[in-house]
Short mmCIF file of C-alpha atoms in Angstrom, two decimals:
data_model
loop_
_atom_site.label_atom_id
_atom_site.label_comp_id
_atom_site.label_asym_id
_atom_site.label_seq_id
_atom_site.Cartn_x
_atom_site.Cartn_y
_atom_site.Cartn_z
CA MET A 247 22.35 13.56 31.55
CA ASN A 248 24.80 13.80 34.42
CA PHE A 249 28.57 14.24 34.24
CA THR A 250 29.29 10.50 34.57
CA GLU A 251 26.97 9.61 31.66
CA ILE A 252 28.38 12.32 29.38
CA ILE A 253 32.00 11.29 30.00
CA ALA A 254 31.15 7.60 29.46
CA THR A 255 29.55 8.45 26.10
CA LEU A 256 32.43 10.72 25.03
CA GLN A 257 34.97 7.96 25.60
CA GLN A 258 33.94 6.33 22.31
CA PHE A 259 35.31 9.36 20.43
CA GLY A 260 38.85 9.42 21.81
CA SER A 261 41.07 9.60 24.90
CA ILE A 262 39.43 11.33 27.84
CA ARG A 263 40.56 10.97 31.45
CA LYS A 264 38.14 11.44 34.31
CA ILE A 265 39.79 13.10 37.36
CA GLN A 266 36.92 13.96 39.65
CA ASP A 267 33.28 12.84 39.78
CA SER A 268 31.52 13.35 43.10
CA HIS A 269 27.97 14.47 42.30
CA SER A 270 25.16 13.35 39.94
CA GLN A 271 23.77 16.75 38.99
CA THR A 272 21.82 16.81 35.70
CA LEU A 273 23.62 19.00 33.17
CA LYS A 274 21.50 20.92 30.69
CA HIS A 275 23.95 23.27 28.94
CA LEU A 276 27.44 23.48 27.42
CA SER A 277 29.77 26.47 27.31
CA PHE A 278 33.34 27.52 26.64
CA VAL A 279 34.89 29.54 29.45
CA ASN A 280 35.89 33.15 28.86
CA GLU A 281 36.85 36.00 31.21
CA ASP A 282 33.20 37.03 31.71
CA THR A 283 31.83 33.54 32.43
CA ILE A 284 29.81 33.14 35.60
CA TYR A 285 29.68 29.50 36.62
CA ASP A 286 26.50 27.57 37.47
CA GLN A 287 25.69 24.00 38.49
CA GLU A 288 23.77 22.97 35.34
CA THR A 289 26.45 23.66 32.71
CA LEU A 290 29.37 21.56 31.52
CA TYR A 291 32.26 23.94 30.83
CA PHE A 292 35.13 23.50 28.38
CA MET A 293 38.40 25.38 28.86
CA ASN A 294 42.10 25.16 28.13
CA SER A 295 44.38 24.48 31.09
CA PRO A 296 44.62 27.62 33.29
CA GLN A 297 47.99 29.39 33.56
CA LYS A 298 47.67 29.47 37.30
CA LYS A 299 46.97 26.11 38.88
CA THR A 300 45.32 27.93 41.78
CA GLU A 301 42.60 29.28 39.52
CA VAL A 302 39.08 28.22 40.53
CA LEU A 303 37.63 25.64 38.16
CA PRO A 304 33.95 25.44 37.14
CA PRO A 305 31.76 22.93 39.04
CA TYR A 306 31.73 20.61 35.98
CA CYS A 307 34.59 20.97 33.53
CA ILE A 308 36.53 19.36 30.69
CA LEU A 309 40.08 20.73 30.44
CA GLY A 310 42.31 20.76 27.41
CA GLU A 311 45.84 19.74 28.43
CA GLN A 312 49.05 19.00 26.54
CA ASP A 313 49.57 15.91 28.69
CA ILE A 314 46.41 14.17 29.85
CA TYR A 315 48.35 11.75 32.04
CA GLN A 316 50.03 14.38 34.27
CA HIS A 317 49.51 14.25 38.02
CA PHE A 318 46.56 16.17 39.42
CA SER A 319 46.38 17.00 43.08
CA ALA A 320 43.01 17.45 44.79
CA VAL A 321 40.78 19.84 42.85
CA LYS A 322 37.78 21.81 43.93
CA ALA A 323 35.33 20.66 41.27
CA ASN A 324 32.32 18.36 41.32
CA GLY A 325 33.29 16.87 37.99
CA LEU A 326 36.55 17.16 36.06
CA ALA A 327 37.94 15.39 33.00
CA ILE A 328 40.88 16.16 30.73
CA VAL A 329 41.46 15.71 27.00
CA GLU A 330 44.27 16.73 24.65
CA ALA A 331 44.15 20.48 24.07
CA LYS A 332 44.02 20.01 20.29
CA SER A 333 40.89 17.83 20.65
CA LEU A 334 38.96 20.14 22.99
CA GLN A 335 36.76 21.61 20.23
CA VAL A 336 36.06 18.13 18.81
CA PHE A 337 34.89 16.86 22.21
CA PHE A 338 32.76 19.98 22.66
CA ASN A 339 31.00 19.22 19.34
CA HIS A 340 30.42 15.58 20.33
CA ALA A 341 29.07 16.61 23.73
CA LYS A 342 26.74 19.09 22.05
CA ARG A 343 25.27 16.38 19.78
CA ILE A 344 24.91 14.00 22.73
CA MET A 345 22.99 16.55 24.79
CA GLN A 346 20.82 17.57 21.82
CA ALA A 347 19.93 13.93 21.21
CA GLU A 348 19.08 13.46 24.88
CA THR A 349 16.95 16.62 24.92
CA LYS A 350 15.16 15.44 21.79
CA LYS A 351 14.61 12.02 23.36
CA ILE A 352 12.94 13.60 26.37
CA GLU A 353 10.80 15.77 24.08
CA THR A 354 9.85 12.93 21.73
CA ASP A 355 9.00 10.56 24.56
CA ASN A 356 6.03 12.86 25.13
CA TRP A 357 4.83 11.98 21.62
CA LEU A 358 4.54 8.26 22.34
CA PRO A 359 1.01 8.22 23.78
CA VAL A 360 -0.11 10.71 21.12
CA ILE A 361 1.19 8.60 18.21
CA ASN A 362 -0.20 5.38 19.68
CA ASN A 363 -3.67 6.93 19.78
CA MET A 364 -3.59 8.26 16.22
CA LYS A 365 -6.02 6.64 13.74
CA ASP A 366 -4.81 8.36 10.58
CA LEU A 367 -1.58 7.42 8.77
CA ASN A 368 -1.08 10.94 7.41
CA GLU A 369 -1.12 12.28 10.96
CA ILE A 370 1.44 9.68 12.02
CA ALA A 371 3.57 10.48 8.94
CA ASN A 372 3.72 14.21 9.66
CA THR A 373 4.31 13.71 13.39
CA THR A 374 7.09 11.22 12.65
CA ALA A 375 8.68 13.58 10.10
CA THR A 376 8.68 16.35 12.72
CA ILE A 377 10.36 14.06 15.25
CA PHE A 378 12.82 12.55 12.74
CA ASN A 379 13.61 15.81 10.97
CA ASN A 380 13.24 13.86 7.71
CA SER A 381 10.48 12.96 5.26
CA VAL A 382 8.57 9.74 5.93
CA ILE A 383 6.50 7.53 3.60
CA PHE A 384 4.22 4.61 4.50
CA MET A 385 3.90 1.81 1.92
CA ASP A 386 1.81 -1.36 1.96
CA ILE A 387 3.05 -4.85 1.08
CA ASN A 388 2.08 -4.27 -2.57
CA HIS A 389 4.20 -1.11 -2.65
CA ARG A 390 1.27 1.32 -2.75
CA VAL A 391 1.80 4.72 -1.12
CA LEU A 392 -0.55 4.79 1.87
CA ALA A 393 0.56 8.11 3.36
CA HIS A 394 3.50 10.50 3.27
CA SER A 395 4.65 13.47 5.29
CA THR A 396 4.37 17.03 3.99
CA VAL A 397 6.52 18.73 6.63
CA TYR A 398 9.60 18.79 4.38
CA PRO A 399 9.67 18.92 0.56
CA ILE A 400 10.90 15.68 -1.02
CA SER A 401 13.63 16.60 -3.49
CA ASP A 402 14.46 12.98 -4.30
CA VAL A 403 13.14 12.74 -7.88
CA VAL A 404 12.42 9.01 -7.71
CA TRP A 405 10.37 9.17 -4.52
CA SER A 406 8.63 12.36 -5.57
CA ASP A 407 7.47 10.51 -8.71
CA ILE A 408 6.42 7.46 -6.65
CA ILE A 409 4.27 9.66 -4.39
CA ASN A 410 2.66 11.38 -7.38
CA LYS A 411 1.80 8.03 -9.00
CA GLY A 412 0.72 6.48 -5.72
CA TYR A 413 2.72 3.29 -6.10
CA LEU A 414 6.18 1.87 -6.69
CA SER A 415 6.76 0.91 -10.33
CA TYR A 416 7.79 -2.68 -10.90
CA GLN A 417 11.27 -1.61 -12.00
CA TYR A 418 11.97 -0.48 -8.41
CA ILE A 419 10.29 -3.38 -6.62
CA LEU A 420 13.34 -5.64 -6.91
CA ASP A 421 15.31 -2.95 -5.04
CA ALA A 422 12.58 -2.65 -2.41
CA GLU A 423 12.50 -6.44 -2.00
CA SER A 424 16.26 -6.82 -1.67
CA PRO A 425 17.50 -9.67 0.55
CA ASP A 426 18.73 -7.15 3.13
CA PHE A 427 15.20 -5.91 3.61
CA LEU A 428 13.29 -9.18 3.20
CA LEU A 429 15.53 -10.82 5.80
CA ALA A 430 15.20 -7.91 8.22
CA PRO A 431 13.57 -8.84 11.56
CA ASP A 432 9.79 -8.70 11.79
CA SER A 433 10.25 -6.69 14.97
CA GLY A 434 10.56 -3.58 12.81
CA GLU A 435 14.31 -3.24 13.27
CA PRO A 436 15.30 -0.87 10.44
CA VAL A 437 17.81 -1.42 7.65
CA THR A 438 19.58 1.18 5.54
CA LEU A 439 19.04 0.79 1.78
CA THR A 440 20.27 2.50 -1.34
CA CYS A 441 18.76 2.47 -4.82
CA TRP A 442 20.58 2.74 -8.15
CA ALA A 443 18.19 5.50 -9.25
CA SER A 444 18.19 7.56 -6.05
CA PRO A 445 21.22 9.26 -4.45
CA LEU A 446 19.84 9.50 -0.92
CA ARG A 447 20.01 6.74 1.68
CA LYS A 448 16.73 5.32 3.00
CA LEU A 449 16.02 3.88 6.42
CA CYS A 450 13.34 1.21 6.06
CA SER A 451 11.39 -0.71 8.67
CA LYS A 452 8.82 -3.47 8.17
CA ILE A 453 5.27 -3.02 9.44
CA VAL A 454 4.12 -6.37 10.81
CA SER A 455 0.86 -7.49 12.42
CA SER A 456 1.44 -8.10 16.13
CA GLU A 457 -1.31 -10.76 16.11
CA THR A 458 -0.51 -12.86 13.02
CA ASN A 459 3.09 -11.77 12.39
CA ASP A 460 2.08 -11.08 8.76
CA TRP A 461 4.07 -8.49 6.83
CA LEU A 462 1.68 -5.61 6.03
CA GLY A 463 3.94 -2.87 4.66
CA TYR A 464 6.94 -0.75 5.48
CA ILE A 465 8.11 2.74 6.46
CA VAL A 466 10.65 4.68 4.43
CA MET A 467 12.61 7.59 5.94
CA ILE A 468 14.63 9.60 3.42
CA GLU A 469 17.97 10.84 4.75
CA GLU A 470 17.74 14.43 3.56
CA GLU A 471 17.35 17.02 6.32
CA SER A 472 19.33 15.09 8.94
CA GLN A 473 21.64 12.08 8.91
CA ILE A 474 20.50 8.61 9.98
CA SER A 475 21.32 8.23 13.68
CA SER A 476 20.82 5.84 16.58
CA PHE A 477 17.81 7.94 17.50
CA HIS A 478 16.11 7.03 14.20
CA LEU A 479 17.09 3.38 14.62
CA ASP A 480 15.46 3.30 18.07
CA TRP A 481 12.27 5.02 16.96
CA MET A 482 11.49 3.24 13.68
CA PRO A 483 10.15 0.07 15.41
CA ILE A 484 7.94 2.25 17.62
CA ILE A 485 6.40 3.97 14.59
CA SER A 486 6.09 0.59 12.86
CA ARG A 487 4.00 -0.81 15.73
CA ALA A 488 1.75 2.27 15.75
CA ALA A 489 1.17 1.98 11.98
CA SER A 490 0.45 -1.76 12.16
CA LYS A 491 -2.71 -1.10 14.19
CA ILE A 492 -4.09 0.82 11.19
CA LEU A 493 -2.78 -1.39 8.38
CA VAL A 494 -4.12 -4.59 9.91
CA GLN A 495 -7.63 -3.19 9.32
CA ASP A 496 -7.02 -2.16 5.69
CA PRO A 497 -9.41 -4.27 3.54
CA LEU A 498 -7.33 -3.83 0.40
CA ILE A 499 -4.23 -5.27 2.07
CA ILE A 500 -6.34 -8.14 3.41
CA SER A 501 -7.76 -8.89 -0.06
CA MET A 502 -4.41 -8.76 -1.83
CA LYS A 503 -2.73 -11.05 0.72
CA LYS A 504 -5.34 -13.77 0.21
CA SER A 505 -4.76 -14.34 -3.51
CA ILE A 506 -1.68 -14.96 -5.67
CA HIS A 507 -3.87 -14.03 -8.66
CA SER A 508 -4.43 -10.54 -7.22
CA LYS A 509 -0.72 -10.03 -6.63
CA ILE A 510 0.30 -11.15 -10.12
CA LEU A 511 -2.35 -9.07 -11.90
CA TYR A 512 -1.37 -6.03 -9.83
CA GLU A 513 2.29 -6.48 -10.73
CA LEU A 514 1.39 -6.68 -14.43
CA ILE A 515 -0.50 -3.38 -14.09
CA ILE A 516 2.43 -1.57 -12.48
CA GLY A 517 4.89 -2.66 -15.16
CA ALA A 518 6.02 -6.26 -14.68
CA LYS A 519 6.84 -8.09 -17.89
CA VAL A 520 5.44 -11.56 -18.57
CA GLN A 521 8.98 -12.95 -18.66
CA ASP A 522 9.51 -11.64 -15.09
CA LEU A 523 6.60 -13.76 -13.86
CA THR A 524 6.63 -16.75 -16.23
CA ASN A 525 6.84 -19.50 -13.60
CA THR A 526 4.02 -18.11 -11.48
CA LEU A 527 1.86 -17.39 -14.54
CA LYS A 528 2.24 -21.03 -15.59
CA GLN A 529 1.25 -22.28 -12.13
CA ILE A 530 -1.99 -20.30 -12.15
CA ASN A 531 -2.78 -21.08 -15.84
CA PHE A 532 -2.58 -17.46 -16.97
CA LEU A 533 -0.40 -18.36 -19.96
CA ASP A 534 -3.26 -20.28 -21.58
CA ASN A 535 -4.64 -18.58 -24.69
CA ASN A 536 -8.17 -18.28 -23.33
CA GLU A 537 -10.58 -15.55 -24.37
CA ARG A 538 -10.61 -12.86 -21.69
CA CYS A 539 -11.68 -9.31 -21.01
CA VAL A 540 -11.15 -6.76 -18.24
CA ALA A 541 -13.88 -5.12 -16.18
CA MET A 542 -13.02 -2.11 -14.03
CA ILE A 543 -15.37 -1.12 -11.21
CA ALA A 544 -15.35 2.42 -9.83
CA ALA A 545 -17.40 3.90 -7.01
CA GLU A 546 -19.42 6.94 -8.10
CA LYS A 547 -19.94 8.09 -4.52
CA PRO A 548 -18.04 7.57 -1.23
CA ILE A 549 -18.40 3.98 -0.07
CA ASP A 550 -17.17 2.01 2.94
CA GLN A 551 -13.83 0.37 2.08
CA GLN A 552 -14.80 -2.93 3.68
CA VAL A 553 -17.84 -3.09 1.40
CA PHE A 554 -16.01 -1.98 -1.74
CA PHE A 555 -12.86 -4.11 -1.51
CA LEU A 556 -14.27 -7.20 0.23
CA LYS A 557 -18.02 -7.55 -0.32
CA ILE A 558 -18.42 -6.27 -3.89
CA PRO A 559 -15.79 -8.65 -5.41
CA GLN A 560 -17.62 -11.54 -3.74
CA LEU A 561 -20.93 -10.42 -5.26
CA LEU A 562 -19.33 -9.85 -8.67
CA ASN A 563 -17.80 -13.32 -8.61
CA LYS A 564 -21.27 -14.83 -8.34
CA ILE A 565 -22.45 -12.85 -11.38
CA LEU A 566 -19.22 -13.22 -13.38
CA PRO A 567 -17.77 -16.68 -12.64
CA LYS A 568 -14.10 -17.34 -13.28
CA SER A 569 -13.16 -13.75 -12.53
CA TYR A 570 -9.84 -12.82 -10.90
CA PHE A 571 -9.72 -9.57 -8.95
CA THR A 572 -7.02 -7.08 -8.15
CA TYR A 573 -7.04 -3.40 -7.12
CA HIS A 574 -5.42 -0.24 -8.44
CA GLU A 575 -6.01 3.49 -7.91
CA ASN A 576 -8.95 2.73 -5.58
CA ARG A 577 -10.76 0.70 -8.23
CA ILE A 578 -11.55 -2.99 -8.53
CA ILE A 579 -10.13 -4.67 -11.62
CA ALA A 580 -11.45 -8.05 -12.77
CA MET A 581 -9.91 -10.25 -15.42
CA ILE A 582 -12.79 -12.40 -16.69
CA GLU A 583 -12.34 -15.77 -18.39
CA LEU A 584 -14.97 -15.82 -21.13
CA ASN A 585 -14.95 -19.61 -21.70
CA ASP A 586 -15.24 -19.18 -25.49
CA THR A 587 -18.81 -17.98 -24.98
CA ILE A 588 -20.09 -15.73 -27.75
CA GLU A 589 -22.53 -13.89 -25.48
CA TYR A 590 -20.87 -13.84 -22.05
CA PHE A 591 -22.62 -10.64 -20.97
CA ASP A 592 -26.14 -11.87 -21.69
CA SER A 593 -29.28 -10.04 -20.58
CA GLU A 594 -29.47 -11.99 -17.32
CA LYS A 595 -25.92 -11.02 -16.31
CA LEU A 596 -26.50 -7.41 -17.35
CA ASP A 597 -29.67 -7.24 -15.24
CA GLU A 598 -27.80 -8.58 -12.19
CA LEU A 599 -24.94 -6.15 -12.76
CA ASN A 600 -27.32 -3.23 -13.07
CA ARG A 601 -28.98 -4.16 -9.77
CA LEU A 602 -25.57 -4.26 -8.10
CA ILE A 603 -24.55 -0.97 -9.71
CA ASN A 604 -27.72 0.82 -8.63
CA LYS A 605 -27.49 -0.49 -5.07
CA TYR A 606 -23.87 0.57 -4.51
CA GLN A 607 -23.64 3.53 -6.94
CA LEU A 608 -20.98 2.00 -9.19
CA ARG A 609 -19.80 2.38 -12.77
CA ILE A 610 -18.23 -0.45 -14.79
CA GLY A 611 -15.93 -0.21 -17.80
CA ILE A 612 -15.40 -3.28 -19.97
CA SER A 613 -12.49 -3.76 -22.38
CA THR A 614 -12.42 -5.55 -25.71
CA ASN A 615 -11.45 -9.25 -25.65
CA PHE A 616 -7.89 -10.57 -25.65
CA THR A 617 -6.11 -13.93 -25.31
CA GLN A 618 -2.50 -13.16 -24.38
CA ILE A 619 -1.82 -12.23 -20.72
CA SER A 620 0.77 -9.74 -21.99
CA GLU A 621 -2.23 -7.71 -23.27
CA PHE A 622 -3.82 -7.48 -19.81
CA ARG A 623 -2.32 -4.12 -18.88
CA ARG A 624 -3.42 -2.47 -22.15
CA HIS A 625 -6.97 -3.74 -21.66
CA VAL A 626 -7.03 -2.41 -18.10
CA GLU A 627 -6.42 0.99 -19.66
CA GLN A 628 -9.27 0.38 -22.13
CA ALA A 629 -11.70 -0.33 -19.29
CA LYS A 630 -10.52 2.81 -17.51
CA ARG A 631 -11.06 4.93 -20.61
CA ALA A 632 -14.52 3.47 -21.09
CA ILE A 633 -15.45 4.69 -17.59
CA THR A 634 -13.95 8.13 -18.23
CA LEU A 635 -15.77 8.57 -21.55
CA ALA A 636 -19.08 7.28 -20.21
CA LYS A 637 -18.85 9.94 -17.49
CA ILE A 638 -18.14 12.62 -20.06
CA PHE A 639 -21.14 11.59 -22.14
CA GLU A 640 -23.25 11.11 -19.00
CA ASP A 641 -24.03 7.72 -20.46
CA GLU A 642 -24.83 4.22 -19.16
CA GLN A 643 -23.30 2.80 -15.99
CA ILE A 644 -21.93 -0.24 -17.86
CA ALA A 645 -19.65 1.15 -20.55
CA THR A 646 -17.90 -0.98 -23.18
CA TYR A 647 -14.69 0.29 -24.74
CA GLU A 648 -15.90 -0.98 -28.10
CA LYS A 649 -18.65 1.64 -28.04
CA TYR A 650 -16.31 4.48 -27.11
CA SER A 651 -13.13 3.51 -28.97
CA PHE A 652 -13.58 6.15 -31.69
CA TYR A 653 -14.20 8.83 -29.07
CA ASP A 654 -11.07 7.62 -27.27
CA LEU A 655 -9.14 8.27 -30.47
CA LEU A 656 -10.54 11.81 -30.55
CA ARG A 657 -9.70 12.22 -26.87
CA ARG A 658 -6.08 11.23 -27.43
CA VAL A 659 -5.78 13.62 -30.38
CA THR A 660 -7.21 16.38 -28.17
CA LEU A 661 -4.71 15.65 -25.39
CA SER A 662 -1.65 15.33 -27.63
CA SER A 663 -2.29 18.02 -30.25
CA GLU A 664 -3.07 21.70 -30.41
CA ASP A 665 -5.18 21.15 -33.53
CA ASN A 666 -8.87 21.95 -33.35
CA LEU A 667 -10.82 18.77 -34.06
CA ARG A 668 -13.52 20.74 -35.85
CA ASP A 669 -10.96 21.50 -38.57
CA PHE A 670 -11.36 17.87 -39.67
CA CYS A 671 -15.15 18.12 -40.06
CA HIS A 672 -16.75 18.20 -43.50
CA PRO A 673 -17.94 21.79 -44.19
CA ALA A 674 -21.39 20.48 -45.13
CA VAL A 675 -22.15 19.74 -41.46
CA GLN A 676 -21.57 23.31 -40.34
CA LYS A 677 -23.40 24.71 -43.37
CA LEU A 678 -26.47 22.59 -42.62
CA ARG A 679 -26.47 23.67 -38.94
CA GLU A 680 -26.37 27.33 -39.95
CA TYR A 681 -29.24 26.80 -42.36
CA ASP A 682 -31.30 25.13 -39.61
CA TYR A 683 -30.56 28.05 -37.27
CA PHE A 684 -31.79 30.70 -39.69
CA HIS A 685 -34.75 28.75 -41.16
CA GLN A 686 -35.96 26.76 -38.12
CA THR A 687 -35.52 23.45 -39.98
CA THR A 688 -34.17 20.10 -38.73
CA PHE A 689 -32.12 19.06 -41.74
CA SER A 690 -28.96 18.42 -39.71
CA LEU A 691 -30.72 15.96 -37.39
CA THR A 692 -32.33 14.30 -40.41
CA LEU A 693 -28.98 13.78 -42.16
CA LYS A 694 -27.31 12.46 -39.01
CA THR A 695 -30.12 9.97 -38.37
CA TYR A 696 -30.01 8.85 -42.00
CA LEU A 697 -26.26 8.16 -41.68
CA ASP A 698 -26.70 6.40 -38.31
CA GLN A 699 -29.28 4.09 -39.91
CA ALA A 700 -26.84 3.15 -42.69
CA GLY A 701 -28.92 4.99 -45.34
CA SER A 702 -32.16 3.09 -44.64
CA LEU A 703 -35.12 5.39 -45.43
CA LYS A 704 -37.52 3.10 -43.55
CA MET A 705 -35.46 3.05 -40.31
CA THR A 706 -34.72 6.79 -40.54
CA ALA A 707 -38.42 7.68 -40.88
CA GLU A 708 -39.27 5.48 -37.91
CA LYS A 709 -36.52 7.01 -35.76
CA LEU A 710 -37.68 10.54 -36.60
CA PHE A 711 -41.39 9.65 -36.30
CA ILE A 712 -42.14 11.16 -39.71
CA HIS A 713 -43.80 9.92 -42.93
CA ARG A 714 -41.60 8.44 -45.64
CA ASN A 715 -42.64 11.18 -48.08
CA THR A 716 -41.64 13.87 -45.58
CA LEU A 717 -38.21 12.21 -45.26
CA LEU A 718 -37.81 12.02 -49.04
CA TYR A 719 -38.58 15.75 -49.31
CA ARG A 720 -36.00 16.58 -46.63
CA MET A 721 -33.33 14.43 -48.23
CA ASP A 722 -33.87 16.08 -51.60
CA ARG A 723 -33.57 19.54 -50.01
CA ILE A 724 -30.38 18.50 -48.18
CA LYS A 725 -28.77 17.27 -51.41
CA GLU A 726 -29.83 20.46 -53.15
CA LEU A 727 -28.52 22.78 -50.40
CA LEU A 728 -25.18 20.99 -50.01
CA ALA A 729 -24.64 19.86 -53.59
CA ILE A 730 -23.42 16.45 -52.41
CA ASP A 731 -23.83 12.86 -53.55
CA LEU A 732 -24.90 10.70 -50.60
CA GLU A 733 -24.31 7.56 -52.66
CA ASP A 734 -20.56 8.18 -52.31
CA PRO A 735 -19.33 5.87 -49.44
CA ASN A 736 -16.26 8.05 -48.72
CA LEU A 737 -18.47 11.11 -48.32
CA ARG A 738 -20.89 9.27 -46.03
CA PHE A 739 -17.97 8.11 -43.86
CA HIS A 740 -16.57 11.66 -43.66
CA LEU A 741 -19.97 13.05 -42.69
CA MET A 742 -20.48 10.37 -40.01
CA VAL A 743 -17.03 11.11 -38.52
CA SER A 744 -17.80 14.83 -38.65
CA TYR A 745 -20.97 14.39 -36.59
CA LYS A 746 -19.05 12.34 -34.00
CA ILE A 747 -16.29 14.98 -33.80
CA GLU A 748 -18.91 17.69 -33.42
CA LYS A 749 -20.67 15.82 -30.62
CA PHE A 750 -17.39 15.11 -28.82
CA SER A 751 -16.16 18.70 -29.16
CA GLN A 752 -19.38 20.09 -27.71
CA ILE A 753 -19.15 17.80 -24.69
CA ILE A 754 -15.48 18.33 -23.84
CA SER A 755 -15.83 22.09 -24.11
CA GLN A 756 -18.23 21.79 -21.16
CA GLU A 757 -16.41 18.97 -19.38
CA GLU A 758 -12.70 19.90 -19.49
CA CYS A 759 -12.29 18.85 -15.87
CA CYS A 760 -13.05 15.24 -16.76
CA PHE A 761 -9.74 15.01 -18.54
CA GLU A 762 -7.86 15.44 -15.25
CA ASP A 763 -8.43 11.71 -14.89
CA SER A 764 -6.10 11.12 -17.83
CA LYS A 765 -3.12 12.39 -15.85
CA ASN A 766 -3.18 9.21 -13.80
CA SER A 767 -3.56 6.82 -16.73
CA ILE A 768 -1.28 3.84 -17.02
CA SER A 769 1.53 4.27 -19.52
CA ILE A 770 1.37 1.78 -22.34
#
């Protein structure tokens, strides 16, 4: 900036009188004058009025005077302005900020072509945070966290929690969709917002498609390291345009924008209450008491997003008619209308699903049935747990919660208690295993199979591929060794539960890492 530009900018902060301005030299530095100062042509100097009016002034100078309107005869200075002596330090501070902002502008202008060529939102987020000197978060139109900067730690508890979860809870969405923000220009012009739960101000800018003018998401800058300034206001639309080139290609955003069903189901997952959405739920017939279930589809291996979020729902809809799809935590979630059919998942549907699963390396979890839409969120969690437990047991690719519900109970006890599950096992199970170990017998397997077959000797013999007489001999020996009465229904139940606990305990001792998935489960 030259002397003329600096003085013009400083005039907004108070009375300043320009005396001399004859050159347009770019000024790069600021300094107070002392007895050792050697003047140069690139520095703007600040000094109190000299005692001797004959004293040589710096080439570019702002003087502190008692009377700024006194007469000045011709002075030998390229640029001279005067302010009240008591305000000299204040004007120095303002000039310093002005020159720092200008220096930063020149430096950041070099980032423009770099940012415009970036293909990764995390790269843009960290580059923007470096330029802004504040943390930056990119959100999509459904309030999912797409990317966030890691340059500065985010001490704001609310936004730290949002980043950890990966989405904005419904309780905060009404703040995010305030009229001030919704009515903000689609040009990306930012607005400053505050939230009842968060003490720090946020600068927010819409991300809009330049081709269709559709709202795709928004940028959030948290005012933490540095205050919101005109520099941030100027740059937010630039960052918004750079981000829009990436978001416009996001298949998940495309899918969610096409369907009101997707949006409503997603909002129910992230915490919306039925009463919050009653009118819309009525319009789309979701308040009807139809029989429904939830299917969750997860990719077992990396898969192209276009295929996963666009193509697979189309294929599933052909197999499972009257299905409504939404997306959460990088999984497809389908709410399926069962049409009062007793056997909705018949063999034909299961065969088609298995072909789809094998082709795209998927796993599907299916909840129990429900009728009230208020139960949707809980059944999403059931489908998720079915997938988690099927992975633990290395079991089938189509997992029903009904099959794993008892193991889910054990899983929750394991996660919430320090008790050892094996403490709840009947001692006869351990005693029989020890006997088998020392005598090379298979009594434990025999007893378990007998219990699994509801006490049927015929079915047990067939399952074990042994003669009925052999089974009778084994059962007699088991009763003799354990001194138990297998006709007692309570005892049989306890033994069956004990075998399930034993099986579950053996698996989770080897698969502790699988329970990391539970940290991201939806709170019920």
